[in-house]
XYZ file of C-alpha atoms in Angstrom:
605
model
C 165.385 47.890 53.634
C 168.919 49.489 53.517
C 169.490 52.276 55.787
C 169.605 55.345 53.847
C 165.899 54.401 52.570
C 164.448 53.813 55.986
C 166.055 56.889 57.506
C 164.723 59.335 54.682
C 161.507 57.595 55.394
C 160.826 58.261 58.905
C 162.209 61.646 58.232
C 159.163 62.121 55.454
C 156.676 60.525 57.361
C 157.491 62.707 60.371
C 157.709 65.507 58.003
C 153.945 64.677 56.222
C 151.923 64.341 59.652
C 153.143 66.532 61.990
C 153.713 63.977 64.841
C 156.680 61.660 66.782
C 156.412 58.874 68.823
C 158.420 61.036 70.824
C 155.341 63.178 71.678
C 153.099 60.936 72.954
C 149.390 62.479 72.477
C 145.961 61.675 75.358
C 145.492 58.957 72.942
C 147.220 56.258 72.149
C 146.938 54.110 68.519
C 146.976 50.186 67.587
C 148.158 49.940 64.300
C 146.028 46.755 63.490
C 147.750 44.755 60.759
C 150.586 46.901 60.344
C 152.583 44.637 57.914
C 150.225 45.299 55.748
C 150.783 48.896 54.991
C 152.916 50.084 52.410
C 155.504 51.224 54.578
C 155.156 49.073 57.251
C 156.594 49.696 61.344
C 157.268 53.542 59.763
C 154.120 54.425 59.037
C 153.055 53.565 62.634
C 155.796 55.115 64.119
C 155.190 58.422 61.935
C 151.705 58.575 63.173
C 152.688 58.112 66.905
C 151.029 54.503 67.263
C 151.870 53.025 70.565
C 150.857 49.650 69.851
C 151.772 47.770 65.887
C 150.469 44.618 65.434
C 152.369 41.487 63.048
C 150.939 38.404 62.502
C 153.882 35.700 62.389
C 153.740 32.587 60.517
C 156.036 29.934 61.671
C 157.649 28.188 57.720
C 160.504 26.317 57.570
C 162.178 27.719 60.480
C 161.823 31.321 59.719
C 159.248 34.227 60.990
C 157.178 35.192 58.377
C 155.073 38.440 58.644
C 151.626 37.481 56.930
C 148.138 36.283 57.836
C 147.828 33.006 56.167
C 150.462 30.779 54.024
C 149.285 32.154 50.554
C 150.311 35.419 51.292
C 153.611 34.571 52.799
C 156.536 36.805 50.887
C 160.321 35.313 51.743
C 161.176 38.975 51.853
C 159.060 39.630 54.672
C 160.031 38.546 58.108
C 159.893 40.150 61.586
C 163.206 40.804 61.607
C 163.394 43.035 58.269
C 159.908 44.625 58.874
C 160.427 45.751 62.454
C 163.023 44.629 64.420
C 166.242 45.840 61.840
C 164.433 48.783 61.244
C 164.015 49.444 65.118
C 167.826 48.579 65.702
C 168.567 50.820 62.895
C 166.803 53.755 64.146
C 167.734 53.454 67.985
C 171.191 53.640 66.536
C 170.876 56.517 64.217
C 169.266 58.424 67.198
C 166.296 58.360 64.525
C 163.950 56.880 67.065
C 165.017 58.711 70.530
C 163.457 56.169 72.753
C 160.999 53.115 72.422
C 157.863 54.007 73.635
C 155.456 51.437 71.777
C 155.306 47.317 71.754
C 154.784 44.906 69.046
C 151.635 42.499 69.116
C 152.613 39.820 67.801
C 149.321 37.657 66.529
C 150.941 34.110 66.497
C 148.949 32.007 63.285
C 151.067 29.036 64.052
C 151.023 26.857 67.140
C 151.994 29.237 70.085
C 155.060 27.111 71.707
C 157.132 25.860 68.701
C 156.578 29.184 67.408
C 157.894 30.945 70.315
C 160.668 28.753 70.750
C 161.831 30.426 67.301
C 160.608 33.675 68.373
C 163.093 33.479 71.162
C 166.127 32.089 69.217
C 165.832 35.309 66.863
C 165.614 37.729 69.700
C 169.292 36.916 70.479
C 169.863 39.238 68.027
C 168.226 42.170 69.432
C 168.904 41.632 73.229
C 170.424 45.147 73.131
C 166.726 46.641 71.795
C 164.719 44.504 74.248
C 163.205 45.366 77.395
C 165.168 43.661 80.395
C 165.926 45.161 84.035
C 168.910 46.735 83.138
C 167.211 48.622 79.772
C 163.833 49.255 81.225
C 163.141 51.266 78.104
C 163.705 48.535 76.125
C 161.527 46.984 73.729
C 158.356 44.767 74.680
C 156.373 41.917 72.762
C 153.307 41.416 73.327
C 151.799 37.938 72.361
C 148.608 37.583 70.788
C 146.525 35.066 68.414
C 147.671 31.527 69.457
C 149.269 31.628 73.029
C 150.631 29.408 75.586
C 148.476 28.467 78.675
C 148.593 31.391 81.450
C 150.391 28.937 84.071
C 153.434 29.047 81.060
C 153.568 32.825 81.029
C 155.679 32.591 83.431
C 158.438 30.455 82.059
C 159.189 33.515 79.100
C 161.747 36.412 79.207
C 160.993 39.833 81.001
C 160.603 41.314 77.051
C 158.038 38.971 76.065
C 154.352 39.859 77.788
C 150.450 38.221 76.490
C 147.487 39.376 74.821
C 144.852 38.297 77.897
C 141.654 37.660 75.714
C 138.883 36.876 77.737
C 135.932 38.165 79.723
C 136.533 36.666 82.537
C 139.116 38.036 84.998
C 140.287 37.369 88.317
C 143.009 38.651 90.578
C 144.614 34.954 90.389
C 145.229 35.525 86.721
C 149.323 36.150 85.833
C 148.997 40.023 85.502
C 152.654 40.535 85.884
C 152.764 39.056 82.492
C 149.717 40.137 80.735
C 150.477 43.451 78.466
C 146.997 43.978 77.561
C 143.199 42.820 77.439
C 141.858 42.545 73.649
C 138.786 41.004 73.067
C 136.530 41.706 69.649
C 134.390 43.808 69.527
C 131.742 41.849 68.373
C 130.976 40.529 71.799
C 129.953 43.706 72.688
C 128.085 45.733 70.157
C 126.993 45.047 66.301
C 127.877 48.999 66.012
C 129.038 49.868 62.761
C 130.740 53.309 63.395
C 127.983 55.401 61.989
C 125.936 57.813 64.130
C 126.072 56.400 68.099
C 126.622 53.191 69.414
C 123.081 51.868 71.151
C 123.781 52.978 74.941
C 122.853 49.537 76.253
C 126.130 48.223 74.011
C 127.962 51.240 74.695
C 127.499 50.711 78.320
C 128.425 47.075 78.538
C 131.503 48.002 76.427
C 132.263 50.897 79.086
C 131.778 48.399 81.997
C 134.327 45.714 80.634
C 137.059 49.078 80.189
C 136.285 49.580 83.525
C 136.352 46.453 84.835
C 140.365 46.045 82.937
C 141.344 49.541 84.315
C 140.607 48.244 87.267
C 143.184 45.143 87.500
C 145.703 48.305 85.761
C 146.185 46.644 82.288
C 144.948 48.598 79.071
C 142.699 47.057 76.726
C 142.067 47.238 73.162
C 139.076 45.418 70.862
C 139.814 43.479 67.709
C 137.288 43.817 64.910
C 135.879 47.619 65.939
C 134.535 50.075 63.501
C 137.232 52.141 61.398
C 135.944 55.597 61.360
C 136.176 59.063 63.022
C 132.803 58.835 64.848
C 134.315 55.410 66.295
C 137.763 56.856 67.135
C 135.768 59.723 69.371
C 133.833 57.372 70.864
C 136.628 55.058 71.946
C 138.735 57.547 72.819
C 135.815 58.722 75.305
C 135.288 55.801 76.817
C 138.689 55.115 77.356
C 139.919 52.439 75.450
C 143.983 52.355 75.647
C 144.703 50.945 72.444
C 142.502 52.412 69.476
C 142.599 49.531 66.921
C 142.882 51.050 62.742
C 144.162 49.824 60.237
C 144.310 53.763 59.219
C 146.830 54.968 61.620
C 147.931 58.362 59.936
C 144.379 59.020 59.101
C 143.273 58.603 63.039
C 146.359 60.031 64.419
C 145.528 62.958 63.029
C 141.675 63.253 63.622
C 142.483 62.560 67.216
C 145.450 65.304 67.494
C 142.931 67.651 66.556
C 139.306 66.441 68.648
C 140.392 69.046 71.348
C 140.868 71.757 69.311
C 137.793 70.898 66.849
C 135.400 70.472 70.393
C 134.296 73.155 71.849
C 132.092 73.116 75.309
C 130.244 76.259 76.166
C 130.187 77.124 79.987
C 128.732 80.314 79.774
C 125.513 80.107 77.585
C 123.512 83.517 77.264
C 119.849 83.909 77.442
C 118.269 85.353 74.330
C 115.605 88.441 73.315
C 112.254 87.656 72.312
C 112.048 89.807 69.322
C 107.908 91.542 69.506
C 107.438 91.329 65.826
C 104.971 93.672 66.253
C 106.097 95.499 62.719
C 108.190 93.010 61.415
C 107.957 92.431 57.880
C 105.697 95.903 57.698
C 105.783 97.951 54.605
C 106.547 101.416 56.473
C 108.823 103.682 56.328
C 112.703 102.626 56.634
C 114.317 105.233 58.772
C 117.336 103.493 59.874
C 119.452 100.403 58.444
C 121.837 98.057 60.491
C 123.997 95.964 58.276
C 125.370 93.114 60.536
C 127.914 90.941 58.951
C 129.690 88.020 60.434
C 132.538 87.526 58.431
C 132.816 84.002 57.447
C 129.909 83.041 59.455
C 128.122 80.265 57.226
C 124.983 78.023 58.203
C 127.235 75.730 60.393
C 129.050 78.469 62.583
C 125.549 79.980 63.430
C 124.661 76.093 64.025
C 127.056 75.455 66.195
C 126.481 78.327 68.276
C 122.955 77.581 68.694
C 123.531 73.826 69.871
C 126.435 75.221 72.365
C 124.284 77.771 73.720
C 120.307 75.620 74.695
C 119.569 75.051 70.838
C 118.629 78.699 71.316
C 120.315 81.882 69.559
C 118.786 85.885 69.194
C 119.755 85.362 65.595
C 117.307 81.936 65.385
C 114.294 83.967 67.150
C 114.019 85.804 63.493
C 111.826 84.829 60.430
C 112.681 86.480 57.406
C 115.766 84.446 55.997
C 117.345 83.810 52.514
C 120.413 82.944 51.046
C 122.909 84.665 49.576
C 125.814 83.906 46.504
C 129.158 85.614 47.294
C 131.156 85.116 44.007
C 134.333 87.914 43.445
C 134.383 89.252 39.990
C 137.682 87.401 39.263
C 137.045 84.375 41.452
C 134.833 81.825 42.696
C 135.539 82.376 45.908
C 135.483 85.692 47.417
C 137.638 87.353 50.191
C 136.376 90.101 52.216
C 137.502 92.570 50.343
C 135.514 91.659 47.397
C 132.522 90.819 49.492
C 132.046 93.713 51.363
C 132.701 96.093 48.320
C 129.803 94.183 46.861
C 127.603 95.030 50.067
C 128.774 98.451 50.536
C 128.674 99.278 46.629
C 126.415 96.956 45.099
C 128.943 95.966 43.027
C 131.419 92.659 42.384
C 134.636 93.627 42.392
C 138.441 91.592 41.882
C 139.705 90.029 45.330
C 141.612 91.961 47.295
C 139.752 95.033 46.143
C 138.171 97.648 48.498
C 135.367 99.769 47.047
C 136.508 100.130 43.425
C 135.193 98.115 40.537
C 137.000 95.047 38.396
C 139.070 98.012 36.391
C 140.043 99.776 39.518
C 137.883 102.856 39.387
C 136.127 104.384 42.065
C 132.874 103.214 43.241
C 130.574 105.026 45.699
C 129.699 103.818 49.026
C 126.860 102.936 51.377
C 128.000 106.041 53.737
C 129.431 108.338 50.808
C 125.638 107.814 49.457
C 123.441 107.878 52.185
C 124.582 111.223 53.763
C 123.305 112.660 50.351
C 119.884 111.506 51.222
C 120.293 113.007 55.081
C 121.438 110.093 56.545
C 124.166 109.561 59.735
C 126.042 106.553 59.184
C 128.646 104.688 61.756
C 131.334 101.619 61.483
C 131.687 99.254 64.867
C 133.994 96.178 63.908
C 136.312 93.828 66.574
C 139.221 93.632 63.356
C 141.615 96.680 62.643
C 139.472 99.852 60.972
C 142.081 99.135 57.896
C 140.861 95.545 57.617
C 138.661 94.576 54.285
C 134.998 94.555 55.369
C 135.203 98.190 57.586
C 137.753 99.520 55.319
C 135.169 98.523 52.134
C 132.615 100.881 53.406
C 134.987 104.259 53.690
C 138.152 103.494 50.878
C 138.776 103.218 47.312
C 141.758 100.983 46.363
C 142.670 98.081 44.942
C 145.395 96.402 47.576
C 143.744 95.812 50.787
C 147.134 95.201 52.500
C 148.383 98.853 51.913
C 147.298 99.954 55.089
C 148.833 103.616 54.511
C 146.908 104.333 51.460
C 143.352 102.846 52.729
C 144.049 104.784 56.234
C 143.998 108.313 54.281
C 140.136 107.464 52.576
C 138.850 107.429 56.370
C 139.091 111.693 56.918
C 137.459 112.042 53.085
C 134.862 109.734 53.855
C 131.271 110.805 55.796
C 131.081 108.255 58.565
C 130.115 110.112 62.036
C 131.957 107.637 63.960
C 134.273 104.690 63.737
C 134.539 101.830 66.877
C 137.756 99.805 65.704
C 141.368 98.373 66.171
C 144.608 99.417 64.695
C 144.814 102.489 65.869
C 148.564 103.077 64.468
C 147.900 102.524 61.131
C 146.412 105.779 61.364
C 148.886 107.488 63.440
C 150.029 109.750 60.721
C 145.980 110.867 59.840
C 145.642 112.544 62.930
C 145.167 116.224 61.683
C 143.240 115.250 58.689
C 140.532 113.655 61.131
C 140.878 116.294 63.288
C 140.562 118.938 60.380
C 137.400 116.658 59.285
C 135.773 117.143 62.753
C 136.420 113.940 64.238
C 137.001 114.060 68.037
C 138.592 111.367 69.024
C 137.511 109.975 72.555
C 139.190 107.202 74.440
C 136.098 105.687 76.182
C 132.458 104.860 75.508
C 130.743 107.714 77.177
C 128.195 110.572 76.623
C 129.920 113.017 74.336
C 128.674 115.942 72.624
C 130.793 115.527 69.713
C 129.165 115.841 65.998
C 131.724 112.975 64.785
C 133.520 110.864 66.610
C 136.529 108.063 66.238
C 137.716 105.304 69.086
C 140.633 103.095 68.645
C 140.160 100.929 71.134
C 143.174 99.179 70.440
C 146.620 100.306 68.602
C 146.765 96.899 67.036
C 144.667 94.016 66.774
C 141.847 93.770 69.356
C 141.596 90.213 71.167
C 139.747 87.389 70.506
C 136.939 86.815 72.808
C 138.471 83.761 74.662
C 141.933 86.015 75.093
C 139.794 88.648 77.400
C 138.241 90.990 74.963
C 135.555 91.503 76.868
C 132.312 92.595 76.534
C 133.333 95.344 73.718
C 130.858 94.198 71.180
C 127.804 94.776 72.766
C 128.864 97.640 74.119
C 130.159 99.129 71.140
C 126.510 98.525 69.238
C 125.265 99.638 72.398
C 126.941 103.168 72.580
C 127.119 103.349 68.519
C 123.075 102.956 68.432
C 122.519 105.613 71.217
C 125.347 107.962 69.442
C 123.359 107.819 66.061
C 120.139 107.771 67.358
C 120.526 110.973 69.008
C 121.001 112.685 65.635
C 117.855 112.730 64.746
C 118.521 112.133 61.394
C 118.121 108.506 59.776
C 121.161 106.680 60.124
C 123.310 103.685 58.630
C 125.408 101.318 61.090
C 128.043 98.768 59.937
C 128.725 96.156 62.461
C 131.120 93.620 62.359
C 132.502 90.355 64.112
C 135.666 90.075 62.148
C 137.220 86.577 64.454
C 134.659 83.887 63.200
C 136.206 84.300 60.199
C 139.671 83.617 61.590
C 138.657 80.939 63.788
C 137.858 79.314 60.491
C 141.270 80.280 58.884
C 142.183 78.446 62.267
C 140.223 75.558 62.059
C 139.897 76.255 65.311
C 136.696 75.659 67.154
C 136.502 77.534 70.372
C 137.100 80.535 68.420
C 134.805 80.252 65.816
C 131.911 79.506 68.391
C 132.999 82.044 71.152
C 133.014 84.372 68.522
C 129.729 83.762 66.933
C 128.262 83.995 70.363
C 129.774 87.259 71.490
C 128.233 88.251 67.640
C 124.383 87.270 68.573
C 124.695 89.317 71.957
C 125.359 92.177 69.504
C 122.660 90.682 67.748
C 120.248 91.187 70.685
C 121.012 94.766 71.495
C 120.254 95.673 67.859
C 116.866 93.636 67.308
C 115.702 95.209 70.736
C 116.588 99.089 69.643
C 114.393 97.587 66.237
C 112.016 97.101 68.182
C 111.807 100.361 70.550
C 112.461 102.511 67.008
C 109.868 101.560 64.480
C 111.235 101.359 61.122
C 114.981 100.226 61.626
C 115.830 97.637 59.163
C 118.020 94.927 60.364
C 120.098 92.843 58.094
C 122.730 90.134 59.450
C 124.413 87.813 56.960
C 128.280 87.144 56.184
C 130.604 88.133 53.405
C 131.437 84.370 52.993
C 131.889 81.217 54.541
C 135.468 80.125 56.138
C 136.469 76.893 56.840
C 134.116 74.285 55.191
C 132.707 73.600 58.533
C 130.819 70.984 59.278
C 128.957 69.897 62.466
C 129.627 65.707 63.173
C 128.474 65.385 66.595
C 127.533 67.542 69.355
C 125.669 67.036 72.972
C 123.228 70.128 73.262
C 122.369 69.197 77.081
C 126.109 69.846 77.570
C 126.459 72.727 75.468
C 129.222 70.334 73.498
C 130.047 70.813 69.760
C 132.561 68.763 67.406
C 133.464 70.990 63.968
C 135.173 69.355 61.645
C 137.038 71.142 58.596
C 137.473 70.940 54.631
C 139.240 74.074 54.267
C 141.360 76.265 56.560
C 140.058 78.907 53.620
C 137.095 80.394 52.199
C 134.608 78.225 50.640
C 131.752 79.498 47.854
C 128.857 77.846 49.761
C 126.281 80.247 49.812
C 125.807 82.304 53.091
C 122.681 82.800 55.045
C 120.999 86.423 55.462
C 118.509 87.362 57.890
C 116.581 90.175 58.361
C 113.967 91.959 60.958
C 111.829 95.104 61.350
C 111.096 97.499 58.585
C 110.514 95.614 55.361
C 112.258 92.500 56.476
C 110.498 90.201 54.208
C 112.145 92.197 51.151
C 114.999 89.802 52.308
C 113.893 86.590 51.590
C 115.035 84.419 48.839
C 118.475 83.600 46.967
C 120.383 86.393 45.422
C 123.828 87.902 44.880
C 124.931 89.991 47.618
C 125.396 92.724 45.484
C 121.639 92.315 45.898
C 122.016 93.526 49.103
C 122.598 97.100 48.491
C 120.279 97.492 45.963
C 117.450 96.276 48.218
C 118.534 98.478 50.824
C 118.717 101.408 48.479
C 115.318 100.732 46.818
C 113.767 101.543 49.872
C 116.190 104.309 51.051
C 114.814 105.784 47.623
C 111.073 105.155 48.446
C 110.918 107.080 51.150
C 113.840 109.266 51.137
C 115.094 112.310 48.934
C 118.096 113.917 48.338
């Protein structure tokens, strides 16, 4: 391997997966067989493995890196798989320090072998680990080995592979590196599901019973697989053994971020039901949506929270398709024009059709059939799903253009972010009788606007508060006191970009601050006979998936497939008034026309 190749390399590698050996993660990798890779020592190093293994064959007089003689390849030695590369990088400044060891699995007999072992380290005596380089490079010798009563006689650089169950304080610690025993003498596991806790907890007690003579340990022979990396990372085993190193670098980088534990779980509303599902009037009509809440967000809040969520209490449930016009996949734009409008419309859209033209609104049309109507969201007012239900335009990103629908539209009030992006509406609201109030509190105000924020609002976990709730709280009471039928759009804008994230504690925090809202809506449902509830998402973010969890502990893992929408179909749920009109799989343009079918049954302009 000349230079130039290996040093553009390690440069891609680094590059491709994000890590350095410099940046030593909670975990720590045993890149089992690593001359078997394509790129072998780089790959390791790339992926941040602290421990790569080489099985030397003893042939002729020379180190060969391979398992048994028929695989032997002249080309391949110790010396120009690892230790010319590691030279060559120390000297390039390419690898900063040395913060990982070699295992060396000895297939020949252990003391001729090391006698050659030792004759080529000559070479490197300048890499190796000694008192005066203390950084230096370590060996560590597994496979055959030399009796413990020999460790002793080897250099300071050279250190054993200890591979039995049976340890005493008598043993040569000083010169054992590690513990490795298979893990076959534990458990017949096979890294699917969870390990049977009687194996699990022998396996735990031998860790243990290493940690405590201060060596790490590793097992030979282990399962390969995410839901074994987790679980060996839990229990505390030093040296994860894969023969997948980038692949479990990389789940393991992320377990923190992708597990979430809930600390603060909220008890829910027990819905009466008493006219759920009824056929009477529809006076009022909640639209919830959860933007890119899909079956495994609301999943994982319900195992982080008692395996108990408001939005879980309800019956009435279907499923809904969220297709764009122009796309497969739809952003919010496009889904909540095709709510607000009944409509599908291009991505990016808000509130016109696939040609660009004008289409009418929940609010615009409602208020013709004596109906109050009212947008609550935690995103900017400007953002897709609010801005769908109020503007007509084609570019959701031209914030100026979609702020000046907002004073033509007839919403009675507005709860929101972004509160500069309309700094240059001011009169127009004013002139279109908006009072704008900087608090939740009684007002006598016909129409009413609160930026609660002049940006972004934060996410829950930043200290946002209880403003959700509240919000729904005070926007209920506000409409209610009309006395007029009314239509409320509430959204929880962040789930979606905890998604976008692929970030866990978001997504769930998020979804949990959402079924609080949840409560305080089903609750004024039930104290105001016909209100018709409606909760469902414009689409699905993320591809999330739910691998493991603890619900005792209030503990979910998420793992990803996107950090983007997905087309999966979205559930809807629905309560009160009519509910049961909700049920089954439709397009959401769907939506709307339900709603409206029954605004028209027992309304009139």
């Amino acid at each position: 391997m000349n230079k130039f190749f290996s040093t553009q390399l390690l440069l891609l590698l680094l590059i491709s997966f994000g890590l350095s050996a410099q940046n030593q993660a909670a975990f720590q990798i045993h890149s089992h067989n690593d001359y078997l890779q394509t790129v072998p020592f780089w790959t390791a190093y790339g992926a941040g493995a602290t421990s790569i293994e080489v099985d030397l064959i003893l042939q002729d007089g020379i180190l060969m890196a391979a398992h048994e003689v028929e695989s032997i390849d002249s080309r391949r030695t110790i010396e120009s798989l690892y230790l010319d590369p590691i030279k060559e990088g120390l000297k390039n400044d390419i690898i900063p320090s040395i913060n990982f060891h070699l295992l060396v699995d000895l297939k020949t007999e252990a003391y001729s072998t090391l006698e050659v072992l030792e004759q080529s380290m000559l070479n490197y005596q300048d890499v190796l680990f000694s008192e005066s380089n203390p950084g230096g490079l370590k060996l560590i010798i597994s496979g055959n080995r030399p009796k413990p009563d020999d460790y002793k006689n080897y250099p300071d650089w050279m250190l054993f592979d200890y591979q039995s169950k049976e340890l005493s304080k008598d043993l040569p610690w000083d010169k054992i590196g590690m513990v490795s025993l298979s893990f076959r003498q534990f458990s017949i596991w096979n890294g699917k599901g969870r390990m049977v806790e009687e194996q699990r907890a022998k396996l735990q007690n031998f860790i243990d019973l290493v940690h405590s003579f201060g060596k790490p340990v590793r097992f030979w022979g282990s399962p390969d697989s995410k839901s074994a990396w987790k679980a060996f990372y839990e229990m505390g085993e030093d040296y994860i053994n894969t023969d997948h190193p980038n692949e479990a670098a990389d789940y393991l980088s992320k377990l923190t971020k992708n597990v979430y534990h809930n600390t603060s779980k909220h008890e829910v509303y027990q819905p009466t039901f008493e006219l759920d599902g009824a056929n009477v009037p529809v006076r009022n009509v909640i639209l919830m949506i959860g933007d890119g809440n899909g079956l495994a967000q609301i999943s994982a809040a319900l195992f982080s929270n008692g395996n108990q969520l408001n939005l879980t209490q309800l019956k009435n449930l279907g499923l809904v398709k969220t297709q764009a016009a122009d796309d497969f996949t739809t952003d919010s734009a496009a889904g909540a024009t095709a709510y607000a409008t009944g409509e599908k419309t291009n991505n990016r859209a808000l509130g016109v059709d696939s040609e660009g033209k004008a289409l009418s609104n929940l609010p615009d049309i409602l208020d013709e059939y004596g109906f109050a109507s009212g947008i609550i969201t935690t995103d900017q007012l400007t953002g897709a799903t609010p801005a769908s239900f109020y503007a007509h335009h084609p570019e959701r990103d031209d914030a100026d253009q979609i702020s000046a629908y907002l004073s033509k539209s007839k919403l009675d009030m507005f709860i929101a972010g972004g509160g500069t992006k309309f700094s240059s509406e001011s009169k127009n609201l004013q002139d279109a009788g908006f009072t704008m109030v900087e608090s939740l509190g009684e007002t006598s105000a016909e129409r009413i606007g609160y930026f609660v924020a002049n940006d972004a609002l934060p996410k829950k976990l930043e200290g946002r508060g209880e403003y959700l709730v509240e919000s729904t709280a005070f926007g209920l009471n506000f409409l209610a006191k009309k006395n007029t039928p009314f239509f409320l759009m509430v959204e929880a804008a962040n789930i979606d970009s905890g998604g976008h994230e692929n970030n866990s504690s978001m997504i769930v925090s998020e979804m949990l601050d959402f079924d609080q809202a949840i409560a305080e809506v089903i609750q004024f449902a039930d104290q105001n006979p016909g209100t018709l509830v409606i909760i469902t998402a414009d689409h699905e973010t993320g591809g999330v998936s739910i691998p493991q969890g603890d619900i005792a502990t209030g503990t979910v893992e998420l793992a990803y497939h996107s950090d983007d929408h997905t087309g999966i179909m979205v559930p809807i749920f629905a309560y009160g008034a009519h509910s049961g009109d909700f049920r089954g799989i439709y397009e959401n343009t769907e939506v709307f026309h339900k709603i409206m079918k029954l605004v028209k049954r027992y309304h009139s302009k």
